[in-house]
Tab-separated table of C-alpha atoms in Angstrom:
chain	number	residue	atom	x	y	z
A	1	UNK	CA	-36.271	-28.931	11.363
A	2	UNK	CA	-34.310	-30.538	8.350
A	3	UNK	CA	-37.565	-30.523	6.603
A	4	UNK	CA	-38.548	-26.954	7.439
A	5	UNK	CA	-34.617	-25.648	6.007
A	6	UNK	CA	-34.820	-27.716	3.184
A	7	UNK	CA	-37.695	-26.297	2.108
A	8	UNK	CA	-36.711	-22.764	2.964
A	9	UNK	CA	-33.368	-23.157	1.304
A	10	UNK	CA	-35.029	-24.794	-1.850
A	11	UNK	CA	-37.456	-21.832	-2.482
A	12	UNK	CA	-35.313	-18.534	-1.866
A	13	UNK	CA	-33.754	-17.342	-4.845
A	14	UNK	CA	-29.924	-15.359	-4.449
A	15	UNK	CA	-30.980	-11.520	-4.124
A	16	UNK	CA	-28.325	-8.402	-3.510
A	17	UNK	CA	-30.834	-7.517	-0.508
A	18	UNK	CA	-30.992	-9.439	2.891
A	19	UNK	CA	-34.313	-8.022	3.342
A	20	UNK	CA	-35.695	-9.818	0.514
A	21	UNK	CA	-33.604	-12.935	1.221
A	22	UNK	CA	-34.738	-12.750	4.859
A	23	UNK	CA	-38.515	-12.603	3.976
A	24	UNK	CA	-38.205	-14.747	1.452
A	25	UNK	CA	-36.494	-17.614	3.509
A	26	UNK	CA	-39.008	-17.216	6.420
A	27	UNK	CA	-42.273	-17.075	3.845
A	28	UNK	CA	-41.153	-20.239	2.692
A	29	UNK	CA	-39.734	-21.858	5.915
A	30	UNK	CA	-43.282	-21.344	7.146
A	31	UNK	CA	-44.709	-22.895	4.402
A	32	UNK	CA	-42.686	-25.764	5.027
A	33	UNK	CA	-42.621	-26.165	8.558
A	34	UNK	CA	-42.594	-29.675	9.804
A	35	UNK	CA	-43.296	-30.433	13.596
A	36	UNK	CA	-42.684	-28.674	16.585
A	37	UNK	CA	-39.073	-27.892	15.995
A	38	UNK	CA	-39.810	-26.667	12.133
A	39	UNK	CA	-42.767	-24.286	13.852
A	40	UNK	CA	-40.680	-23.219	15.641
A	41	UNK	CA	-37.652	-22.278	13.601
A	42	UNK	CA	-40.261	-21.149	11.066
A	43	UNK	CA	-40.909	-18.371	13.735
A	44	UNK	CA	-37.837	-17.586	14.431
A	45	UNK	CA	-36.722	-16.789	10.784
A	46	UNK	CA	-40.184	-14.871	10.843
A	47	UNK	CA	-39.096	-12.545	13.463
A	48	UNK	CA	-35.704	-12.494	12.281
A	49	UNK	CA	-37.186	-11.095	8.703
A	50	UNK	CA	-39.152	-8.434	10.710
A	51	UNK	CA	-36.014	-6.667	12.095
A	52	UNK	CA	-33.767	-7.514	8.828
A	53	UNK	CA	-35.022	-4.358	6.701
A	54	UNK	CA	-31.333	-3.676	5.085
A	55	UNK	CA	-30.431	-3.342	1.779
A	56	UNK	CA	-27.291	-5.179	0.349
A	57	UNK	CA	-25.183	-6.455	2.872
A	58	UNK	CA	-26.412	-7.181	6.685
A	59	UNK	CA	-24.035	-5.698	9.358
A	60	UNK	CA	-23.551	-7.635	12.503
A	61	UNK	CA	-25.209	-5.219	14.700
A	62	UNK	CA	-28.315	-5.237	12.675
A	63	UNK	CA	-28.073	-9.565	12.683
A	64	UNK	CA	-27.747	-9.689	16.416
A	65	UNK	CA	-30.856	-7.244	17.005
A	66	UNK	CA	-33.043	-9.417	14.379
A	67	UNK	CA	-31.214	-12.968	15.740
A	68	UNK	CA	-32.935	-11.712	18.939
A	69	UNK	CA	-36.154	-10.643	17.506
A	70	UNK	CA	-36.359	-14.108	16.174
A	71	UNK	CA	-35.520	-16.084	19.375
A	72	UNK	CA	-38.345	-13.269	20.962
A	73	UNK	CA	-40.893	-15.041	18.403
A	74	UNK	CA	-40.574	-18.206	18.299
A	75	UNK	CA	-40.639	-17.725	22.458
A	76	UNK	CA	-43.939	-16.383	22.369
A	77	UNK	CA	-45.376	-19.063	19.751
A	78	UNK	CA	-45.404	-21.170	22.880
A	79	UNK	CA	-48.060	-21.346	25.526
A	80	UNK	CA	-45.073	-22.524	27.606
A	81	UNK	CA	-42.014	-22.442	26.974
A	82	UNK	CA	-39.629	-24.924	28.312
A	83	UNK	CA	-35.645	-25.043	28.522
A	84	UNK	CA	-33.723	-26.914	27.651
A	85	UNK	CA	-35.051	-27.362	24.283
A	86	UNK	CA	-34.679	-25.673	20.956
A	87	UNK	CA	-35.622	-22.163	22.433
A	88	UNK	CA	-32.197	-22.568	24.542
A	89	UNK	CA	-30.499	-22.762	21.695
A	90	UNK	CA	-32.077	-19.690	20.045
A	91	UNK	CA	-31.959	-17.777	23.111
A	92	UNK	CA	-27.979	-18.236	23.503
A	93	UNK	CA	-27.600	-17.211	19.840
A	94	UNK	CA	-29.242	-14.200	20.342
A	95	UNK	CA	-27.726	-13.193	23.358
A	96	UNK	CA	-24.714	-11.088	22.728
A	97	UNK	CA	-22.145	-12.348	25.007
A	98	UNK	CA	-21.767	-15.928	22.827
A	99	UNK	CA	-21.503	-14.090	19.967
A	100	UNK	CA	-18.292	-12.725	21.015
């Protein structure tokens, strides 16, 4: 996962638009995906970049629709899933009742 951020973080360049951050981040995260975990994440930021189609700032509502969009992904990258694992994790994120 470290790996797969890194690289992410290391190839997006600062934009006014979180659409073109988003996309940007998840091209690259893909690109440097690393593992099962990395895959993973790499999918999640891909779904998260699908719903993420804002200009400027990101409002919270919009972020908690794409967070789930993302955890929806990386979910269905898996010929089975299993809990307990990094899916969990994405799956509490996106569900609205933590983020509160």
């Amino acid at each position: 996962m470290t790996a797969t951020l890194d690289g992410a973080v290391k190839e997006t360049a600062p934009d006014d638009s979180a659409a073109v951050v988003a996309r940007e981040f998840a091209d690259a995260a893909l690109q440097a995906s690393m593992g099962n975990s990395g895959i993973l994440l790499a999918q999640f930021f891909d779904g998260l970049s699908e719903f993420v189609r804002e200009e400027g700032e990101l409002p919270i509502v919009v972020l908690n629709r794409a967070v789930e969009q993302g955890a929806e992904r990386a979910r269905q990258a898996i010929s089975t899933p299993v809990e307990g694992t990094l899916l969990t994790v994405m799956d509490a994120w996106a569900d609205k009742r933590s983020m509160i």
